[in-house]
Coordinates of C-alpha atoms in Angstrom, one line a residue:
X6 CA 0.0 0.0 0.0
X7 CA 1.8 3.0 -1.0
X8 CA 1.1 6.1 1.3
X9 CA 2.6 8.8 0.4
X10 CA 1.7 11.9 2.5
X11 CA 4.0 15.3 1.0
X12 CA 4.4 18.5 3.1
X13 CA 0.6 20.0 2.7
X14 CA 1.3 23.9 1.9
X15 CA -2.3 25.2 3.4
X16 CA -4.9 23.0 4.3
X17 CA -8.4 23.8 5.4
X18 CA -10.6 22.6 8.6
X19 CA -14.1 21.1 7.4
X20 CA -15.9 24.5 7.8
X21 CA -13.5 26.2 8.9
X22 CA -10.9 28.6 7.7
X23 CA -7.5 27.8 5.6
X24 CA -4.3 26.3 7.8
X25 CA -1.3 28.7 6.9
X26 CA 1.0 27.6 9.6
X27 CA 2.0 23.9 8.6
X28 CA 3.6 21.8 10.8
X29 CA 6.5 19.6 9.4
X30 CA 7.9 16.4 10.9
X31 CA 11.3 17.5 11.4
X32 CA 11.7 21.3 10.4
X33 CA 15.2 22.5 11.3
X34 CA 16.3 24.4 14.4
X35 CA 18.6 27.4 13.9
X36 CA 18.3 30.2 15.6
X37 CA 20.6 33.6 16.9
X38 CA 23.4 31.6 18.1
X39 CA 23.6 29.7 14.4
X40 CA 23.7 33.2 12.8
X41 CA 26.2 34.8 14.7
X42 CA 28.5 31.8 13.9
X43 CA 27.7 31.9 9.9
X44 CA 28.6 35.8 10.5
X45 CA 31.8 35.0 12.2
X46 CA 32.9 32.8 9.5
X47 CA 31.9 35.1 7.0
X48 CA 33.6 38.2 8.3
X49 CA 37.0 35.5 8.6
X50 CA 37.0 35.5 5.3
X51 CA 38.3 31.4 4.4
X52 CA 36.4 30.0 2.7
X53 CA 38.1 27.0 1.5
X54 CA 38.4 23.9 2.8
X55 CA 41.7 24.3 4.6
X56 CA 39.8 27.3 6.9
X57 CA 39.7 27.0 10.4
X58 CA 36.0 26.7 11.1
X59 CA 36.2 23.2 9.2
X60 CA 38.9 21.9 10.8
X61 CA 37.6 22.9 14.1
X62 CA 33.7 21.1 13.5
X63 CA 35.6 17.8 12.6
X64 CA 37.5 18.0 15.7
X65 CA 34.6 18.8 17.7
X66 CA 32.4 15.9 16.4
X67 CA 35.5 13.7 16.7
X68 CA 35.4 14.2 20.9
X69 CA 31.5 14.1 21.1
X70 CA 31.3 10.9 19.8
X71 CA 34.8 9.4 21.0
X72 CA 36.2 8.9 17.9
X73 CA 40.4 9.2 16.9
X74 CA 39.1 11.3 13.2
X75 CA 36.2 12.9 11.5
X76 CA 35.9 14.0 8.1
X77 CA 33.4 16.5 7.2
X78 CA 31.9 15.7 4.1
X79 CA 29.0 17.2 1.8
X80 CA 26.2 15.0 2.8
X81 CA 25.6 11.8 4.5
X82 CA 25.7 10.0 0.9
X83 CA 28.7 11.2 0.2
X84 CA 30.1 10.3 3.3
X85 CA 28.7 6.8 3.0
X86 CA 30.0 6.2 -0.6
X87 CA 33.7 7.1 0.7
X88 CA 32.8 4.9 3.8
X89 CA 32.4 2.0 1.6
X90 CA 35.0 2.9 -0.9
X91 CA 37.6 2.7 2.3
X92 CA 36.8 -0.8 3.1
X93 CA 37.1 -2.6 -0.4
X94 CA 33.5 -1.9 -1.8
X95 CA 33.6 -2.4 -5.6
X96 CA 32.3 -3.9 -8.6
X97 CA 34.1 -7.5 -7.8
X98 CA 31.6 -7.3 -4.0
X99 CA 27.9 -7.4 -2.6
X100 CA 27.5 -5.3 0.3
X101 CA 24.7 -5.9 2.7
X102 CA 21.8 -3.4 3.1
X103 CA 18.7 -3.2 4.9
X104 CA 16.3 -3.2 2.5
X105 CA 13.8 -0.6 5.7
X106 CA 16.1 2.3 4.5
X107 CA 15.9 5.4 2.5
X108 CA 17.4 4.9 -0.8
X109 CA 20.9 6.4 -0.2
X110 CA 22.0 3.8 1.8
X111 CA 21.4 1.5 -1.5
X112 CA 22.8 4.2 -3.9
X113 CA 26.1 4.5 -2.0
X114 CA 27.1 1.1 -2.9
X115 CA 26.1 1.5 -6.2
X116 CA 28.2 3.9 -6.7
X117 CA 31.0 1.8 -6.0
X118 CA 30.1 -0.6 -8.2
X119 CA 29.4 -3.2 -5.9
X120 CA 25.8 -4.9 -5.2
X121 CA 23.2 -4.6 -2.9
X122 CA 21.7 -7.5 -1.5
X123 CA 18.8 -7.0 1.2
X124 CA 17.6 -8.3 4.3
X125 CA 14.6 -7.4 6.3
X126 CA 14.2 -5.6 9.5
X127 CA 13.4 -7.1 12.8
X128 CA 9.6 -5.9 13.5
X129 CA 10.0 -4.3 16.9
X130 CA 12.9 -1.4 15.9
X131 CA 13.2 -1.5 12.2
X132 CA 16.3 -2.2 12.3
X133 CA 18.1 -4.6 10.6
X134 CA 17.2 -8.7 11.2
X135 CA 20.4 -9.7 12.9
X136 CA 19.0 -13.1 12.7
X137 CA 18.5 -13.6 9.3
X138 CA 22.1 -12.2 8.6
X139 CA 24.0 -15.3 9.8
X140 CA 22.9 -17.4 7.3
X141 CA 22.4 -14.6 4.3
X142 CA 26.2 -14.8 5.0
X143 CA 26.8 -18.2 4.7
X144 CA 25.1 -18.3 1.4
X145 CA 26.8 -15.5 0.0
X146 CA 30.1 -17.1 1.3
X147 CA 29.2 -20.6 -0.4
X148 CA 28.4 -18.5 -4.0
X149 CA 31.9 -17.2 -4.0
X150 CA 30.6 -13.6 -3.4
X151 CA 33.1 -11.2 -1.7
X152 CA 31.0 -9.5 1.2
X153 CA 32.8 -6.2 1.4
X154 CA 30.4 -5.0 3.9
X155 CA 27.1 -5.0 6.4
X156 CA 25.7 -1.9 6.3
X157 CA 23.5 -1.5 9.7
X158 CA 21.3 1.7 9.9
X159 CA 20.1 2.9 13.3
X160 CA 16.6 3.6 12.8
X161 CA 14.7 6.8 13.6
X162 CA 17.9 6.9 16.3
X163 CA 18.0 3.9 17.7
X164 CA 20.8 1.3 17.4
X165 CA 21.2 -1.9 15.9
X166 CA 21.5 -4.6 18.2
X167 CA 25.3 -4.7 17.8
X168 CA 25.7 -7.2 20.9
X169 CA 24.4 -9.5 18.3
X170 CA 25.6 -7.8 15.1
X171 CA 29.4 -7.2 15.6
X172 CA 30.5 -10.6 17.0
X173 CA 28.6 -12.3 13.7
X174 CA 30.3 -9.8 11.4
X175 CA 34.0 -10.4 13.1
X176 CA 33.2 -13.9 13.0
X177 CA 32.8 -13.8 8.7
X178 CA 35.5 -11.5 8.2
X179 CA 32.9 -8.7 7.3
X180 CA 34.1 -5.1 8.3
X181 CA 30.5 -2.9 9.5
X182 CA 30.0 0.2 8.0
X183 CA 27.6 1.9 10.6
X184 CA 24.7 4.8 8.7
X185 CA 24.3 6.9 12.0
X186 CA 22.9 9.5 9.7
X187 CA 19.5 9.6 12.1
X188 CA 21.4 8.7 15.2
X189 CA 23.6 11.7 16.1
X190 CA 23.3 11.7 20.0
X191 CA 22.3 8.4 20.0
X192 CA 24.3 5.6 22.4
X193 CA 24.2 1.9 22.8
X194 CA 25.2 0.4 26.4
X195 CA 27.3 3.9 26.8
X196 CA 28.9 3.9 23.7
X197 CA 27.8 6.4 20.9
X198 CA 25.9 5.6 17.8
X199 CA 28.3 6.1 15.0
X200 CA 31.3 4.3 16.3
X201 CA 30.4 1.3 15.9
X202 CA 31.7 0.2 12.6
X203 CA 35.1 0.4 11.4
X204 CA 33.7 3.6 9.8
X205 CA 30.8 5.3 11.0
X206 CA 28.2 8.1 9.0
X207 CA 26.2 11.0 10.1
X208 CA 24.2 13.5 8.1
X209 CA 23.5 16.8 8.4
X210 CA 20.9 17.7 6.2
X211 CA 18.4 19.8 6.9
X212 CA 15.6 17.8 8.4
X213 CA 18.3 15.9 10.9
X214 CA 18.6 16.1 14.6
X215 CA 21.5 18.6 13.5
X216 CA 22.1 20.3 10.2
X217 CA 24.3 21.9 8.7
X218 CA 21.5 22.7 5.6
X219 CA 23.1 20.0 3.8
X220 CA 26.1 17.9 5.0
X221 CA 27.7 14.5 6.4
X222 CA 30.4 13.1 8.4
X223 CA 32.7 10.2 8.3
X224 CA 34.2 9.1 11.6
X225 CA 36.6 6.6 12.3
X226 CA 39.7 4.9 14.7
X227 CA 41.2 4.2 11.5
X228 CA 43.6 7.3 10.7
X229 CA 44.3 5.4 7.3
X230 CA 41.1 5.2 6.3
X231 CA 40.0 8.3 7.2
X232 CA 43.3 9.8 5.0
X233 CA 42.3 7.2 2.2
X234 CA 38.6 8.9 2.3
X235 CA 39.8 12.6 2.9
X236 CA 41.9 12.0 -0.7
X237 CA 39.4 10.5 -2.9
X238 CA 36.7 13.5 -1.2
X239 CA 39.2 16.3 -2.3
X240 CA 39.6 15.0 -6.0
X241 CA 42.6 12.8 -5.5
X242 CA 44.9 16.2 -5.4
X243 CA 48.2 14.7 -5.0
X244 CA 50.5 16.8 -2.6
X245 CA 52.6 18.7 -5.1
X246 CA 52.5 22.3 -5.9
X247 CA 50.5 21.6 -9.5
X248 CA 47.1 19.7 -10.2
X249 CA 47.5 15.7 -10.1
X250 CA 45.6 12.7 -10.2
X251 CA 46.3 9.7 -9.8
X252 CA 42.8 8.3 -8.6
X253 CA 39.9 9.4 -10.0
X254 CA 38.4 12.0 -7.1
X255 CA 35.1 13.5 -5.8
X256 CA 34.4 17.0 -5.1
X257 CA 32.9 15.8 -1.9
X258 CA 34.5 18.2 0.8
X259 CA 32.0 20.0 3.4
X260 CA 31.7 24.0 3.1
X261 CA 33.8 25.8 5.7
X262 CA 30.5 27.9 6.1
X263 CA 28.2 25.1 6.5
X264 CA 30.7 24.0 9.3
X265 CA 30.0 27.3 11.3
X266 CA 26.3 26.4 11.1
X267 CA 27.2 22.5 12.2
X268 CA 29.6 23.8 14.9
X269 CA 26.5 26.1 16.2
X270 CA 23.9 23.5 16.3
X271 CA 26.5 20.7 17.9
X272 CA 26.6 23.3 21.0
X273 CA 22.9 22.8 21.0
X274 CA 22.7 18.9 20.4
X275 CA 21.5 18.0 23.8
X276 CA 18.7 20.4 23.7
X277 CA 17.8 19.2 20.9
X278 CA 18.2 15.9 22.1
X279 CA 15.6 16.6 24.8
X280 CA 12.8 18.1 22.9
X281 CA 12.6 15.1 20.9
X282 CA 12.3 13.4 23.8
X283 CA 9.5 14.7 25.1
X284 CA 7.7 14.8 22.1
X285 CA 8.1 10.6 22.0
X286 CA 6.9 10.4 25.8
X287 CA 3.9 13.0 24.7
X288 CA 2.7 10.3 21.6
X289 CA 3.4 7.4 23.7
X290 CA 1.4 8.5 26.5
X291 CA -1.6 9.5 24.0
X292 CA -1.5 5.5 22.5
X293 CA -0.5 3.7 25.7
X294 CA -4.4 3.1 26.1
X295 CA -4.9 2.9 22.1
X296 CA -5.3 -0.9 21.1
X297 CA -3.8 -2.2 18.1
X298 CA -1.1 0.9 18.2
X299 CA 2.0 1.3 19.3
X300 CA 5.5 3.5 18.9
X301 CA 8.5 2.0 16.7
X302 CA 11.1 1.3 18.7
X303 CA 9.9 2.4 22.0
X304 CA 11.7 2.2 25.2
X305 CA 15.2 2.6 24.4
X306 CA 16.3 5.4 26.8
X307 CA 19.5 5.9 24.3
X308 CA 17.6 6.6 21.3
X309 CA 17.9 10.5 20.5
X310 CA 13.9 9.7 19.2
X311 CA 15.1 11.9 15.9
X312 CA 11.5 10.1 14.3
X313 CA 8.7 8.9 16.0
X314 CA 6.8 6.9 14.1
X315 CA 3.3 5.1 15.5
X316 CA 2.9 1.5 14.2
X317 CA -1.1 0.6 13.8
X318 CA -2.6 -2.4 13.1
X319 CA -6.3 -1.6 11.9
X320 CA -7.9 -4.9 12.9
X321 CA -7.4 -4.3 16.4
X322 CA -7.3 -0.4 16.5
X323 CA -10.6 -0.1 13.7
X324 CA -8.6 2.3 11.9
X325 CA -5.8 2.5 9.3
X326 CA -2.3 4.4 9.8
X327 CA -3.6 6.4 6.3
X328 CA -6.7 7.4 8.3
X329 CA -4.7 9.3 11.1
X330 CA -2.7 11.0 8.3
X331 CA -5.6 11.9 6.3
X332 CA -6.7 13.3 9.5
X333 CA -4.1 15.3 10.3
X334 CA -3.2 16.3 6.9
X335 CA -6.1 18.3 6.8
X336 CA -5.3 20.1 10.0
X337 CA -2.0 21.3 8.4
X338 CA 0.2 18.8 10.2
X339 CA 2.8 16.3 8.2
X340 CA 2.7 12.7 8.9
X341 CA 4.2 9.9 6.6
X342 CA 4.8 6.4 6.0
X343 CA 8.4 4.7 6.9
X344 CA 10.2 3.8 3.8
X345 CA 9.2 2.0 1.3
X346 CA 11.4 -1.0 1.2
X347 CA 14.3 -1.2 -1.2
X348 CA 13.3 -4.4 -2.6
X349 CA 9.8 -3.0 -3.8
X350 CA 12.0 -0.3 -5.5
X351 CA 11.7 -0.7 -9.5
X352 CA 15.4 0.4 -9.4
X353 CA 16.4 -2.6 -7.4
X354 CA 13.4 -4.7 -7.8
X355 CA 15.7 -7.6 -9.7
X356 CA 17.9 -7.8 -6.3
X357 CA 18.8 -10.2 -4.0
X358 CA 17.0 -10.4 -0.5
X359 CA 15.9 -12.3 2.2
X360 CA 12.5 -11.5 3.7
X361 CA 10.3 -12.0 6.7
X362 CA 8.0 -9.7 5.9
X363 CA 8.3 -7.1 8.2
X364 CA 9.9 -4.2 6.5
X365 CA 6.5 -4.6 3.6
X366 CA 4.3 -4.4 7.2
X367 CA 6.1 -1.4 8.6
X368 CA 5.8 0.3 5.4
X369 CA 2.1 -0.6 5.1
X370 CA 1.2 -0.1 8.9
X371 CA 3.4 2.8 10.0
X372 CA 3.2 6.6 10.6
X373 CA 5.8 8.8 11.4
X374 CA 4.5 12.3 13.2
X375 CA 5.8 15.7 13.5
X376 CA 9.0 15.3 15.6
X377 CA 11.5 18.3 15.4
X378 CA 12.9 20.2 18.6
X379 CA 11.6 23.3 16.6
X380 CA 7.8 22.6 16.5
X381 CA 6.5 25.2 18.7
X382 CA 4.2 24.5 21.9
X383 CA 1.6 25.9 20.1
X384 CA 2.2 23.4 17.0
X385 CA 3.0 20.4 19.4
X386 CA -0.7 21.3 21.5
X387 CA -2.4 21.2 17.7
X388 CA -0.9 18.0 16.4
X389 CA -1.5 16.0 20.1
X390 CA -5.1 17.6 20.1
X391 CA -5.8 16.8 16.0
X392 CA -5.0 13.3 17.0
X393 CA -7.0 13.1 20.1
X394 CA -9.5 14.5 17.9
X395 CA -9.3 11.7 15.3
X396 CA -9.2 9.0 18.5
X397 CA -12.6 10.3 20.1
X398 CA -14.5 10.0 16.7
X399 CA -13.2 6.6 16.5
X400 CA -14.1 5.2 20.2

């Protein structure tokens, strides 16, 4: 069932007069303090790569997260693609992808030449299906295939069960590349989402818990990789005084502006962090009593809840996930299905993948509601009283 629910630009209450103030799942939070650090850099005057502000926003990532090396790249695809370029992705390897995922995670190791070969998600977190992995793995090792990589996405900010994951990996001799790019903030037993993997993504765009507008990072222990990637992301400029090449390059280096911006909002991150927060425990306190509902991933108190997304089933609840966003879409408020899964992509429909069936029921069941640290109180009381609204005409 495709569901596809776009921003609405002005909608208008049965009877009622026109909705001009929408409210978006995961607008983006800048305020003075971002300003003033875009004007800073501004007024510096560097504005290449080598300037200080960039330098400086790697470094700071680097200690939030506990990592030896960042590399700040120009979005979270292009940080992915070098990711999996720096551990032997190519057109001779299958890398392995969660097919509950947006599509950049699967067009990253295109890129490289390598293919994708799915797996489905466990149903509680959306996460990838550690336990189908083992033997997807074995298979791909009988066939002769090089596995170059698992790619393991922390969903809506919550982590993969890497208890489970990275001992399974180490045991096939399959490095993890880990797409943190919702999961900034995040931590697992302690330990912070993104440093997982050998190499580790975050993105920055503009609907993340942090942006930069549009932006990534690569992080890593690894000071070779993280060289190897910082080469090929700066077009392969050898280090002599003219242009050469000796590796074909990508022009994939973050702006030294956009780094003021990231530097501003990774002073806020925590706030941030909290807000979310309390906009999950506001949702899950509105379904606890709901039957037949309940929120995707819930009660993991490391999660930075970037997304929350409800999960309905309509025989129990009486109504459908596409109800609720019909409802609220006319209210003004954005709501949308998880991702459709890669496999039921026409662009990778002729892929390998092992299913259980879960990630076609998430997409089918699920609703993800307004989330972002920048909704208003105002905009938070209208979306938690649309859908209270919906509930009462339902009991």
């Amino acid at each position: 069932m495709d569901l596809i629910h776009h921003r609405p630009p002005v909608a208008r209450r049965s009877g009622g007069p026109a909705v001009t103030d929408p409210v978006y799942l995961s607008p983006p939070d800048i305020g003075a303090l971002e300003e003033s650090y875009l004007l800073r850099a501004v007024r510096a005057g560097r504005f290449d790569p080598d300037g200080p502000e960039l330098g400086a926003f790697e470094r700071e990532v680097a200690a939030r997260v506990g990592v030896g090396y960042a590399l700040g790249l120009s979005s979270g695809t292009a940080a992915l693609h070098m990711a999996l370029l720096a551990v032997g992705a190519g057109p001779d390897s299958v890398v392995v992808v969660p097919t509950l995922t947006f599509a950049a995670t699967a067009n990253a190791v295109t890129y490289t030449g390598a293919e994708p070969v799915f797996v489905d998600c466990d149903a509680a977190t959306g996460n990838l299906d550690v336990g189908l992995l083992s033997a997807l793995l074995g298979q791909l090792t009988d066939a002769g295939r090089r596995v170059a990589a698992v790619l393991a996405v922390d969903i809506n900010g919550r982590c993969v069960d890497y208890d489970r994951l990275l001992p399974l990996c180490a045991a096939s001799g399959v490095p993890v590349v880990e797409d943190a790019a919702q999961a900034l903030g995040s931590t697992y037993r302690g330990r912070c989402a993104g440093t997982f993997g050998r190499v580790g993504i975050y993105s920055f765009s503009h609907n993340k818990i942090m942006t930069t507008s549009a932006g990534g990072m690569l992080v890593s222990d690894d000071a070779a990789l993280v060289a190897r990637a910082r080469h090929l992301a700066t077009q392969a400029r050898e280090p002599v005084p003219h242009y050469e090449h000796r590796d074909v390059g990508y022009n994939y280096r973050l702006s030294t502006l956009l780094a003021a911006l990231g530097r501003a909002q990774l002073s806020r991150l925590d706030t941030m962090i909290a807000r979310r927060r309390s906009l999950r425990d506001r949702y899950a306190r509105l379904f606890a009593a709901v039957s037949g509902t309940r929120i995707l991933g819930a009660g993991d108190p490391g999660s930075n809840c970037w997304l929350t997304s409800l999960v309905v089933e309509p025989e129990r609840a009486g109504w459908h996930a596409g109800d609720l966003a019909a409802h609220l879409a006319g209210l003004g408020v954005e709501s949308r299905p998880m991702w459709k899964p890669m496999h039921r992509q026409p662009v990778y429909a002729d892929r390998q993948v092992v299913l259980s069936g879960a990630a076609d029921q998430l997409f089918a069941t699920s609703l993800s509601l307004p989330s972002g640290s920048a909704l208003s109180d105002e905009q938070v009381e209208r979306v938690i009283g649309g859908i209270a609204e919906f509930l009462a005409e339902r009991r």
